[in-house]
Coordinates of C-alpha atoms in Angstrom, one line a residue:
Chain A
M1 CA 8.8 -18.1 18.1
K2 CA 7.4 -21.6 18.5
K3 CA 6.7 -20.7 22.1
L4 CA 4.9 -17.6 21.1
L5 CA 2.6 -19.5 18.7
T6 CA 1.7 -22.1 21.3
I7 CA 0.8 -19.4 23.8
L8 CA -1.5 -17.9 21.3
L9 CA -3.0 -20.6 19.2
L10 CA -4.3 -22.4 22.1
C11 CA -6.8 -24.9 20.8
L12 CA -8.3 -26.2 17.6
V13 CA -11.9 -26.2 18.4
F14 CA -13.9 -27.0 15.5
S15 CA -13.3 -28.5 12.1
C16 CA -15.6 -27.2 9.5
A17 CA -17.4 -30.0 7.6
K18 CA -18.2 -27.8 4.6
K19 CA -16.0 -28.5 1.6
T20 CA -15.6 -26.0 -1.1
E21 CA -13.8 -26.0 -4.4
G22 CA -11.8 -29.1 -3.8
E23 CA -11.2 -31.4 -0.8
Y24 CA -7.9 -29.9 -0.1
L25 CA -9.0 -26.7 1.6
S26 CA -8.3 -26.8 5.2
E27 CA -11.0 -25.1 7.2
T28 CA -9.8 -25.9 10.7
F29 CA -9.9 -22.5 12.3
L30 CA -7.6 -21.6 15.1
V31 CA -9.4 -20.2 18.0
T32 CA -7.3 -17.6 19.7
N33 CA -7.4 -17.0 23.4
Y34 CA -6.5 -13.4 23.8
P35 CA -6.9 -12.0 27.3
S36 CA -10.3 -10.2 27.2
E37 CA -9.0 -6.8 28.1
Y38 CA -7.2 -6.7 24.8
G39 CA -10.5 -6.6 22.9
E40 CA -11.1 -8.4 19.7
P41 CA -8.2 -8.5 17.2
I42 CA -9.2 -7.3 13.7
I43 CA -9.6 -10.5 11.6
P44 CA -11.7 -10.4 8.5
E45 CA -14.2 -13.2 7.7
D46 CA -12.3 -14.2 4.6
N47 CA -9.0 -14.6 6.3
L48 CA -9.8 -16.4 9.6
L49 CA -6.7 -17.9 11.1
T50 CA -5.8 -21.5 10.3
E51 CA -2.6 -23.3 11.0
E52 CA -1.9 -23.6 7.3
R53 CA -2.3 -19.9 6.6
V54 CA -0.1 -18.9 9.5
A55 CA 2.6 -21.5 8.4
L56 CA 2.7 -20.2 4.8
G57 CA 2.8 -16.6 6.1
R58 CA 5.7 -17.3 8.4
L59 CA 7.7 -18.9 5.7
L60 CA 7.1 -16.0 3.4
F61 CA 7.9 -13.5 6.1
N62 CA 11.4 -15.0 6.5
D63 CA 12.1 -15.7 2.8
P64 CA 14.5 -13.5 0.9
L65 CA 12.8 -14.7 -2.3
L66 CA 10.4 -11.8 -1.5
S67 CA 13.1 -9.3 -2.6
I68 CA 14.2 -8.6 -6.2
D69 CA 17.8 -9.6 -5.5
T70 CA 17.0 -12.1 -2.7
S71 CA 19.0 -10.0 -0.3
R72 CA 16.2 -9.1 2.1
S73 CA 13.0 -10.4 3.7
C74 CA 10.4 -8.9 6.0
A75 CA 12.5 -10.3 8.8
S76 CA 15.5 -8.2 7.8
C77 CA 13.8 -5.1 9.2
H78 CA 11.4 -6.7 11.6
K79 CA 13.8 -8.8 13.7
T80 CA 12.5 -11.2 16.4
E81 CA 15.3 -10.1 18.9
F82 CA 14.1 -6.5 18.7
A83 CA 10.5 -7.3 19.2
F84 CA 10.0 -7.4 15.4
A85 CA 11.5 -3.9 15.0
D86 CA 15.0 -3.0 14.1
D87 CA 17.9 -1.5 16.0
V88 CA 18.9 1.2 13.5
A89 CA 17.2 4.5 12.9
I90 CA 16.4 3.6 9.2
S91 CA 16.7 0.0 8.0
T92 CA 18.3 -0.7 4.7
G93 CA 16.4 -2.3 1.9
I94 CA 17.7 -3.9 -1.3
E95 CA 21.1 -2.5 -2.5
N96 CA 21.4 -0.9 1.0
K97 CA 18.9 1.7 0.1
L98 CA 17.6 3.8 3.0
G99 CA 13.8 4.1 3.5
L100 CA 11.9 6.9 5.0
R101 CA 11.0 5.8 8.5
N102 CA 12.0 3.7 11.5
S103 CA 10.9 0.1 11.4
P104 CA 8.1 -0.4 14.0
S105 CA 7.5 -3.5 16.2
L106 CA 4.9 -5.8 14.7
L107 CA 3.8 -7.3 18.0
N108 CA 0.1 -6.9 18.6
V109 CA -0.3 -5.6 15.1
A110 CA -3.6 -7.6 14.9
W111 CA -5.3 -4.7 16.9
Q112 CA -4.0 -1.9 14.8
P113 CA -7.0 -0.3 13.1
N114 CA -4.8 1.0 10.2
M115 CA -1.3 0.5 9.0
F116 CA 1.8 2.7 9.0
K117 CA 2.7 5.7 11.0
D118 CA 0.5 7.9 8.8
G119 CA -2.4 5.3 8.7
G120 CA -2.3 5.4 4.9
V121 CA -3.2 1.7 4.4
P122 CA -6.6 0.6 5.9
N123 CA -5.7 -2.9 7.1
L124 CA -3.1 -5.6 7.6
D125 CA -4.5 -7.8 4.8
R126 CA -3.4 -5.4 2.1
Q127 CA -0.3 -4.1 3.8
A128 CA 2.5 -6.4 2.5
I129 CA 2.3 -5.1 -1.1
V130 CA 3.8 -1.9 0.1
P131 CA 7.2 -3.2 1.3
I132 CA 7.2 -5.8 -1.5
E133 CA 6.9 -3.2 -4.3
D134 CA 8.7 -0.3 -2.6
E135 CA 11.9 0.3 -4.4
F136 CA 13.6 1.1 -1.1
E137 CA 12.5 -2.1 0.6
L138 CA 12.0 -5.3 -1.3
G139 CA 11.7 -3.8 -4.7
I140 CA 9.9 -6.5 -6.6
N141 CA 6.8 -6.1 -8.8
M142 CA 3.9 -8.1 -7.3
L143 CA 3.2 -10.1 -10.5
E144 CA 6.9 -11.0 -10.8
L145 CA 6.8 -12.2 -7.3
V146 CA 3.7 -14.3 -7.9
E147 CA 5.4 -15.9 -10.9
R148 CA 8.6 -16.5 -8.9
L149 CA 6.8 -18.1 -5.9
Q150 CA 4.7 -20.3 -8.2
Q151 CA 8.0 -22.0 -9.2
H152 CA 8.7 -22.8 -5.5
P153 CA 8.6 -26.5 -4.6
E154 CA 6.1 -26.0 -1.7
Y155 CA 4.4 -22.7 -1.7
P156 CA 1.8 -23.4 -4.5
E157 CA 0.5 -26.5 -2.8
M158 CA 0.5 -24.7 0.6
A159 CA -1.6 -21.9 -1.0
L160 CA -4.2 -24.5 -2.2
V161 CA -4.4 -26.1 1.2
A162 CA -4.5 -22.8 3.1
Y163 CA -6.9 -20.9 0.9
G164 CA -8.3 -23.2 -1.8
R165 CA -6.9 -21.0 -4.5
V166 CA -3.9 -20.8 -6.7
L167 CA -1.0 -18.8 -5.2
D168 CA -1.5 -15.2 -6.2
A169 CA -1.1 -11.7 -4.8
W170 CA -4.1 -12.1 -2.6
V171 CA -2.7 -15.3 -1.0
I172 CA 0.7 -13.7 -0.4
N173 CA -0.8 -10.7 1.4
R174 CA -3.4 -12.6 3.3
S175 CA -1.1 -15.3 4.6
L176 CA 1.5 -12.7 5.7
A177 CA -1.3 -11.0 7.6
S178 CA -2.3 -14.3 9.2
Y179 CA 1.2 -14.9 10.4
Q180 CA 1.6 -11.4 11.8
R181 CA -1.7 -11.8 13.7
T182 CA 0.0 -14.4 15.8
L183 CA 2.7 -12.0 17.0
F184 CA 1.3 -11.3 20.4
S185 CA 2.9 -9.9 23.5
H186 CA 1.1 -9.5 26.8
D187 CA 3.3 -10.8 29.5
S188 CA 5.7 -8.1 30.8
P189 CA 6.5 -7.4 34.5
Y190 CA 4.0 -4.6 34.3
D191 CA 1.3 -7.0 33.3
Q192 CA 2.2 -9.3 36.1
Y193 CA 2.1 -6.4 38.5
L194 CA -1.3 -5.3 37.2
A195 CA -2.6 -8.9 37.7
G196 CA -1.4 -8.8 41.3
N197 CA 1.4 -11.4 40.7
L198 CA 4.3 -9.1 41.4
D199 CA 5.1 -6.6 44.1
W200 CA 6.5 -3.3 43.1
S201 CA 8.8 -0.9 45.0
Q202 CA 7.7 2.6 45.9
E203 CA 10.0 4.0 43.2
L204 CA 8.3 1.9 40.5
K205 CA 4.9 2.9 41.7
T206 CA 5.9 6.5 41.5
G207 CA 7.1 5.9 37.9
E208 CA 3.7 4.3 37.1
A209 CA 1.9 7.3 38.6
L210 CA 4.0 9.7 36.5
F211 CA 3.2 7.6 33.5
I212 CA -0.5 7.7 34.2
A213 CA -0.4 11.5 34.8
Y214 CA 1.6 12.5 31.8
C215 CA 1.7 9.8 29.2
A216 CA -1.3 7.5 29.5
S217 CA -3.8 9.8 27.8
C218 CA -2.1 8.9 24.5
H219 CA -0.2 5.7 25.5
A220 CA -3.4 4.3 27.0
G221 CA -4.8 1.0 28.3
V222 CA -3.3 -2.4 27.8
H223 CA -2.1 -1.6 24.3
L224 CA -0.4 1.5 25.6
T225 CA -1.9 3.5 22.7
T226 CA -5.2 5.0 21.8
F227 CA -4.3 4.1 18.1
G228 CA -4.9 7.8 17.4
F229 CA -2.6 10.3 15.7
A230 CA -0.9 13.1 17.5
N231 CA 1.9 15.6 17.2
N232 CA 4.2 15.2 20.1
G233 CA 6.4 18.2 19.4
L234 CA 9.4 16.4 18.0
Y235 CA 10.2 19.2 15.5
E236 CA 9.4 22.8 14.7
T237 CA 9.4 21.8 11.0
Y238 CA 8.8 18.3 9.9
S239 CA 10.5 17.0 6.8
D240 CA 8.1 14.0 7.0
V241 CA 4.7 15.5 7.4
G242 CA 3.2 12.2 8.8
R243 CA -0.6 11.9 8.7
A244 CA -0.8 14.9 6.4
R245 CA 0.9 12.9 3.7
I246 CA -2.4 11.0 3.4
T247 CA -5.0 13.6 4.3
N248 CA -3.3 16.6 2.7
L249 CA -4.6 18.6 5.7
P250 CA -2.4 21.3 7.3
Q251 CA -3.8 20.4 10.7
D252 CA -2.4 16.9 10.4
E253 CA 1.2 18.0 9.8
G254 CA 3.6 16.3 12.1
K255 CA 1.0 13.9 13.4
F256 CA 2.0 10.3 13.7
K257 CA 0.3 7.2 14.9
I258 CA 0.7 6.9 18.7
P259 CA 2.8 3.8 19.0
S260 CA 2.4 1.1 21.6
L261 CA 5.2 1.3 24.2
R262 CA 5.2 -2.5 24.7
N263 CA 8.7 -4.0 24.7
L264 CA 10.1 -0.4 24.5
P265 CA 13.6 -1.2 25.7
L266 CA 14.0 -3.6 22.7
T267 CA 12.9 -1.2 20.0
A268 CA 15.4 1.6 20.2
P269 CA 16.0 4.0 18.4
Y270 CA 12.7 5.9 18.8
M271 CA 10.1 8.1 17.0
H272 CA 9.1 8.0 13.3
D273 CA 12.6 8.7 12.1
G274 CA 14.5 6.9 14.8
S275 CA 16.1 10.2 15.7
L276 CA 16.1 9.6 19.5
E277 CA 18.6 6.9 20.3
D278 CA 17.6 5.9 23.8
L279 CA 14.9 6.2 26.4
E280 CA 16.9 8.9 28.2
S281 CA 16.6 11.1 25.1
V282 CA 12.9 10.4 24.8
L283 CA 12.3 11.5 28.4
A284 CA 14.5 14.6 27.9
H285 CA 12.4 15.4 24.8
Y286 CA 9.1 15.2 26.8
S287 CA 10.5 16.8 30.0
T288 CA 10.0 20.4 28.8
G289 CA 6.9 19.8 26.8
G290 CA 8.5 19.3 23.4
K291 CA 9.3 21.8 20.6
S292 CA 6.7 24.3 19.6
H293 CA 4.5 23.5 16.7
P294 CA 1.0 24.7 15.9
N295 CA -0.3 21.2 15.8
K296 CA 1.4 20.0 19.0
S297 CA -1.0 18.4 21.5
E298 CA -1.8 20.3 24.7
L299 CA -1.2 17.0 26.5
V300 CA 2.5 17.1 25.5
A301 CA 2.9 20.9 26.0
N302 CA 1.9 20.5 29.6
I303 CA 4.5 17.9 30.5
E304 CA 7.2 19.0 33.0
L305 CA 9.6 16.4 34.4
S306 CA 12.4 16.9 36.8
E307 CA 15.5 14.8 36.5
E308 CA 14.4 12.6 39.3
E309 CA 11.0 12.1 37.7
Q310 CA 12.7 11.2 34.4
A311 CA 14.7 8.5 36.2
Q312 CA 11.5 7.1 37.9
L313 CA 9.7 7.0 34.5
L314 CA 12.7 5.3 32.9
L315 CA 12.5 2.6 35.5
F316 CA 8.8 2.1 34.8
L317 CA 9.3 2.0 31.0
E318 CA 11.9 -0.8 31.5
Q319 CA 9.2 -3.0 33.0
L320 CA 7.4 -3.3 29.6
V321 CA 9.5 -6.1 28.1
D322 CA 7.9 -9.4 27.5
E323 CA 10.9 -11.7 27.5
K324 CA 8.9 -14.6 25.9
V325 CA 8.7 -12.9 22.5
V326 CA 12.3 -12.7 21.9
D327 CA 13.6 -16.2 22.5
Chain B
M1 CA -1.0 -33.7 -8.3
R2 CA -4.6 -34.6 -7.7
L3 CA -5.1 -31.2 -6.2
I4 CA -4.2 -29.4 -9.3
E5 CA -6.5 -31.5 -11.4
D6 CA -9.4 -30.6 -9.1
I7 CA -8.8 -27.0 -9.7
E8 CA -8.6 -27.4 -13.4
I9 CA -11.9 -29.2 -13.5
V10 CA -13.5 -26.4 -11.5
E11 CA -11.9 -23.8 -13.9
M12 CA -13.1 -25.8 -16.9
K13 CA -16.6 -25.8 -15.5
K14 CA -16.5 -22.1 -15.0
L15 CA -15.3 -21.6 -18.5
V16 CA -18.1 -23.7 -19.9
V17 CA -20.7 -21.7 -17.9
N18 CA -19.2 -18.4 -19.0
F19 CA -19.1 -19.5 -22.6
V20 CA -22.8 -20.4 -22.5
A21 CA -23.6 -17.1 -20.9
I22 CA -21.7 -15.1 -23.5
I23 CA -23.3 -16.9 -26.4
A24 CA -26.7 -16.2 -24.8
L25 CA -25.9 -12.5 -24.4
L26 CA -24.6 -12.2 -27.9
G27 CA -27.8 -13.8 -29.1
M28 CA -29.9 -11.3 -27.2
A29 CA -27.9 -8.3 -28.3
S30 CA -28.1 -9.2 -32.0
C31 CA -31.8 -9.8 -31.8
G32 CA -32.3 -6.3 -30.2
D33 CA -30.8 -3.7 -32.4
E34 CA -28.8 -5.3 -35.1
T35 CA -27.5 -2.1 -36.6
A36 CA -26.6 0.1 -33.6
P37 CA -23.4 2.0 -34.2
S38 CA -20.3 0.9 -32.4
A39 CA -17.3 3.0 -31.4
S40 CA -13.7 2.9 -30.2
L41 CA -11.4 5.4 -28.7
N42 CA -7.9 5.4 -30.2
F43 CA -5.0 7.2 -28.6
N44 CA -2.0 8.4 -30.5
L45 CA 0.8 8.7 -27.9
N46 CA 3.3 11.3 -29.1
V47 CA 5.9 13.8 -28.0
D48 CA 5.3 17.1 -29.6
G49 CA 3.7 15.3 -32.7
E50 CA 6.3 12.6 -33.0
D51 CA 5.0 9.1 -32.2
L52 CA 6.1 7.9 -28.8
I53 CA 8.2 4.7 -29.1
I54 CA 9.7 3.1 -26.0
G55 CA 13.5 3.4 -26.1
Q56 CA 13.6 6.2 -28.7
T57 CA 14.9 9.6 -27.7
Y58 CA 13.1 13.0 -27.7
N59 CA 13.7 16.5 -26.6
L60 CA 11.2 17.8 -24.0
G61 CA 11.0 19.9 -20.9
D62 CA 11.9 23.4 -20.0
P63 CA 14.8 23.8 -20.7
A64 CA 14.7 21.2 -23.5
T65 CA 16.3 18.0 -22.3
L66 CA 17.1 14.8 -24.2
V67 CA 15.1 11.8 -22.7
D68 CA 13.9 8.4 -23.5
F69 CA 10.9 6.5 -22.2
E70 CA 10.8 3.1 -20.5
V71 CA 7.2 3.4 -19.2
A72 CA 4.6 5.7 -20.5
Q73 CA 1.1 4.8 -19.4
F74 CA -2.1 6.2 -17.8
Y75 CA -5.6 5.3 -16.8
I76 CA -8.6 6.6 -18.6
S77 CA -12.0 6.2 -16.8
D78 CA -15.7 6.7 -17.3
V79 CA -15.9 7.7 -21.0
R80 CA -18.9 9.8 -21.9
L81 CA -20.2 10.9 -25.3
I82 CA -22.5 13.9 -24.9
D83 CA -25.0 14.6 -27.7
S84 CA -26.4 17.9 -28.9
D85 CA -29.3 17.6 -26.4
G86 CA -26.8 17.3 -23.5
V87 CA -27.6 13.6 -23.1
A88 CA -24.6 11.4 -22.3
F89 CA -23.8 7.9 -23.5
E90 CA -21.5 6.4 -20.8
V91 CA -19.0 3.6 -20.7
N92 CA -18.0 3.3 -17.1
G93 CA -14.9 1.6 -15.9
D94 CA -11.1 2.0 -16.1
F95 CA -8.8 1.5 -19.1
L96 CA -5.0 1.4 -19.1
I97 CA -3.4 3.1 -22.1
S98 CA 0.2 2.4 -23.0
P99 CA 2.2 2.2 -26.2
G100 CA 1.2 -1.4 -26.5
N101 CA -2.5 -0.8 -25.8
T102 CA -3.9 2.4 -27.3
Q103 CA -7.5 1.4 -27.9
I104 CA -10.7 1.5 -25.8
S105 CA -13.6 -0.4 -27.3
L106 CA -16.8 1.4 -26.3
G107 CA -19.0 -1.3 -27.8
T108 CA -22.4 -0.3 -29.3
I109 CA -23.4 3.2 -28.6
D110 CA -26.6 5.1 -29.1
A111 CA -27.2 6.6 -32.6
A112 CA -27.0 10.4 -32.0
T113 CA -25.2 13.5 -33.0
Y114 CA -22.4 13.9 -30.5
K115 CA -20.8 17.1 -29.6
T116 CA -18.4 16.4 -26.7
L117 CA -16.1 13.6 -25.5
E118 CA -15.5 13.5 -21.8
F119 CA -13.3 11.2 -19.7
G120 CA -11.3 11.0 -16.5
V121 CA -7.5 10.8 -16.5
G122 CA -6.9 8.5 -13.5
V123 CA -9.1 6.5 -11.2
D124 CA -12.1 8.1 -9.5
A125 CA -12.0 8.7 -5.8
V126 CA -14.0 5.7 -4.8
R127 CA -12.3 3.0 -7.0
N128 CA -8.9 4.6 -6.3
H129 CA -9.0 3.3 -2.7
E130 CA -10.5 -0.2 -3.1
D131 CA -8.3 -3.2 -2.5
P132 CA -6.5 -4.1 -5.8
L133 CA -5.9 -7.6 -4.4
E134 CA -9.6 -8.4 -4.4
L135 CA -9.8 -7.8 -8.2
N136 CA -9.6 -10.5 -10.9
E137 CA -6.4 -10.3 -12.9
S138 CA -8.4 -9.2 -16.0
S139 CA -9.1 -5.9 -14.3
V140 CA -6.6 -3.1 -15.1
L141 CA -6.9 -2.1 -11.4
S142 CA -5.5 -5.4 -10.2
P143 CA -1.7 -5.5 -9.7
Q144 CA 0.1 -4.6 -12.9
N145 CA 3.7 -4.9 -14.2
P146 CA 5.0 -2.2 -14.2
S147 CA 3.1 -1.4 -11.1
M148 CA 0.4 1.2 -11.2
H149 CA -0.8 0.8 -7.6
W150 CA 0.8 3.3 -5.3
S151 CA 0.3 1.2 -2.3
W152 CA 1.7 3.3 0.5
Q153 CA -1.0 5.9 -0.2
N154 CA -3.5 3.3 -1.0
G155 CA -4.3 4.5 -4.4
Y156 CA -3.1 4.4 -8.0
R157 CA -0.6 6.2 -10.1
F158 CA -2.9 7.9 -12.7
I159 CA -0.1 8.6 -15.0
R160 CA 3.3 6.8 -14.9
I161 CA 6.2 8.0 -16.9
D162 CA 9.7 6.5 -16.4
G163 CA 12.8 7.0 -18.5
K164 CA 16.3 8.3 -18.6
F165 CA 17.5 11.9 -19.3
D166 CA 20.8 13.0 -20.7
S167 CA 22.3 13.7 -17.2
D168 CA 25.9 13.8 -18.5
E169 CA 24.9 16.2 -21.3
N170 CA 26.7 14.4 -24.1
N171 CA 23.7 14.5 -26.4
A172 CA 22.9 10.8 -26.1
I173 CA 21.1 8.5 -23.7
E174 CA 23.2 5.7 -22.4
E175 CA 22.9 3.1 -19.6
S176 CA 24.9 5.4 -17.3
D177 CA 22.4 8.3 -17.6
E178 CA 20.2 9.0 -14.7
A179 CA 16.5 8.0 -14.4
F180 CA 13.6 10.5 -14.4
Q181 CA 10.1 9.7 -13.2
L182 CA 6.8 11.5 -13.3
H183 CA 4.2 9.7 -11.3
I184 CA 0.9 11.6 -11.0
G185 CA -1.6 10.2 -8.4
N186 CA -3.6 11.4 -5.4
D187 CA -7.4 12.3 -5.6
A188 CA -6.5 15.9 -5.7
Y189 CA -5.0 15.4 -9.2
F190 CA -7.7 13.3 -10.8
R191 CA -8.7 15.3 -13.9
T192 CA -11.8 15.2 -16.1
V193 CA -11.1 16.2 -19.7
Q194 CA -13.7 17.5 -22.0
I195 CA -13.0 17.7 -25.7
P196 CA -15.3 19.2 -28.3
Y197 CA -15.9 16.3 -30.7
D198 CA -18.5 16.6 -33.5
V199 CA -19.5 13.1 -34.7
E200 CA -22.7 11.7 -36.1
A201 CA -23.3 8.1 -35.2
F202 CA -25.8 6.4 -37.5
D203 CA -27.0 2.8 -37.3
G204 CA -24.4 0.5 -38.8
D205 CA -21.5 2.9 -38.3
Q206 CA -18.2 1.8 -36.9
I207 CA -16.8 5.0 -35.4
S208 CA -13.2 5.5 -34.5
L209 CA -12.7 8.4 -32.2
E210 CA -9.1 9.6 -32.6
L211 CA -7.3 11.3 -29.7
K212 CA -3.7 12.6 -29.4
T213 CA -1.8 12.5 -26.1
D214 CA 1.2 14.7 -26.1
F215 CA 3.8 13.7 -23.4
A216 CA 5.8 16.9 -24.0
I217 CA 2.9 18.8 -22.5
L218 CA 2.9 16.5 -19.4
V219 CA 6.7 16.8 -18.9
D220 CA 7.2 20.6 -19.5
Y221 CA 9.4 21.4 -16.5
D222 CA 13.1 21.2 -15.8
V223 CA 13.7 17.4 -15.8
A224 CA 17.3 17.6 -14.6
A225 CA 16.3 19.6 -11.6
N226 CA 13.2 17.4 -10.8
K227 CA 14.4 13.9 -11.6
V228 CA 11.8 12.2 -9.5
V229 CA 8.3 13.8 -9.4
H230 CA 5.8 11.8 -7.4
T231 CA 2.7 14.0 -6.7
S232 CA 2.0 12.9 -3.2
N233 CA 1.1 15.9 -1.2
P234 CA -0.3 18.7 -3.3
N235 CA 2.0 21.7 -3.8
E236 CA 2.3 24.5 -6.3
F237 CA 4.8 22.5 -8.5
F238 CA 2.5 19.5 -8.7
D239 CA -0.6 21.7 -9.2
G240 CA 1.2 23.2 -12.2
I241 CA 2.0 19.8 -13.7
S242 CA -1.5 18.4 -13.2
S243 CA -3.2 21.5 -14.6
N244 CA -1.5 20.6 -17.9
I245 CA -3.2 17.2 -18.1
P246 CA -6.3 18.4 -20.0
A247 CA -4.1 20.2 -22.6
A248 CA -2.2 17.0 -23.2
F249 CA -5.3 15.5 -24.8
S250 CA -6.6 16.8 -28.1
R251 CA -8.2 15.7 -31.4

């Protein structure tokens, strides 16, 4: 993790001279050097990255004090070794309760225009309250958590330094967002190949061509997602209606946020419910254009993959791991 | 500990400024119309006429089921008093009503002959989706305990009822009985309630508008068969429950 941060938080460029409420507030902003093809990460004016904000967020992310019975933290379901996802279909929260969906990777979450597979929460800065209060995840009331963390030997002072305000729900959510904005992955063999630093076999190039032909209209660009919502024909009837859970619209039934495929081999099992256990199953699912559903995308319906092509695609998908993020 | 002191000084200064502002406002108000009528809205929370008390048992539902309540609260928003000419006196904002807080102070109102009381049950579609974390803790829309924000759908529970029902059918509620929940939220289920309410407000009057909220009308379904009701995506069952909301409020 340290490594990851150093890659990302390259230099401290300016130190703001302006002092607000007290002299404790650190306003030394971290200037992030993302490769330009990634576009600008979404960072609001009132929560620019500082070392102190990221440090507080990282401690909170890993602290079981954030669960009612101190049995779980954010990191229980978003594990570094699985690219900040989990290796089970449905992660367990407090008292081993099972949630609704598969835990996604948090790498590159700073570019996600909305949160969750149904896009129900508009931004990262107000996302954490969901798992914190969810009775199937961390299960603690927000005000109770604030009170608990105010008793902590370090957090209250860290909040003052990071944000110039007393530790409250806002600080908890914002600092967690700051930390997660430093979770960045951009250095897979595929990236090295694209940059011209790696030679690829004909077989890999065929895999790439298949990917571009069949998959890249949704899993597009450097993020390997358009960030849109689509129905990829996983089921004929969805018990989890996905995007429609938020919009109430029948045409959104079975639509889920198109996930990035970065670090794919580390994030099994797959799909919103973790129902496909490995990449072979994913390719088998797509090979005949998925199940029939009125909302299924044409782009999926038109996919046809022979066994040989599935093997070539698999080889390509295995090139998407950024080893640096898991050590 | 110097850091903490700094904050306290700032807070003190804010307090002093606020205090001066309030005094000034009070002064202005009392110079203006000294005798304008004032009003409050008072809710009697009950179960089929019996006062709702946390922990006490009641029979409700269809079929009748023994239950108790641990949480019974709801948002009221944008209260309007409409006079005989159809002109409305409005108090905008959100109010959280619970057994421990049954009164909304409407402050001074216009002297008039009012015919109708109107209010929203829930939070209107704009405020429902704003960030609760940006709000000062004095706002009832900031994080509450028990929680009223339904964060995964980025809105509020308009009505939150939690309790236990007699799941072992031994005619008593014990620790071992199962929980029931009715959480009504989602813009589709925001309801505006209109109640005929004849009241004459003369200068100098202090008017108390009394309203009853009957939880037996809200929970009038088979509780044992529907232990957890969270009105996320609209369906016929949820439609039925929310269509009862207006009838649960009466004079």
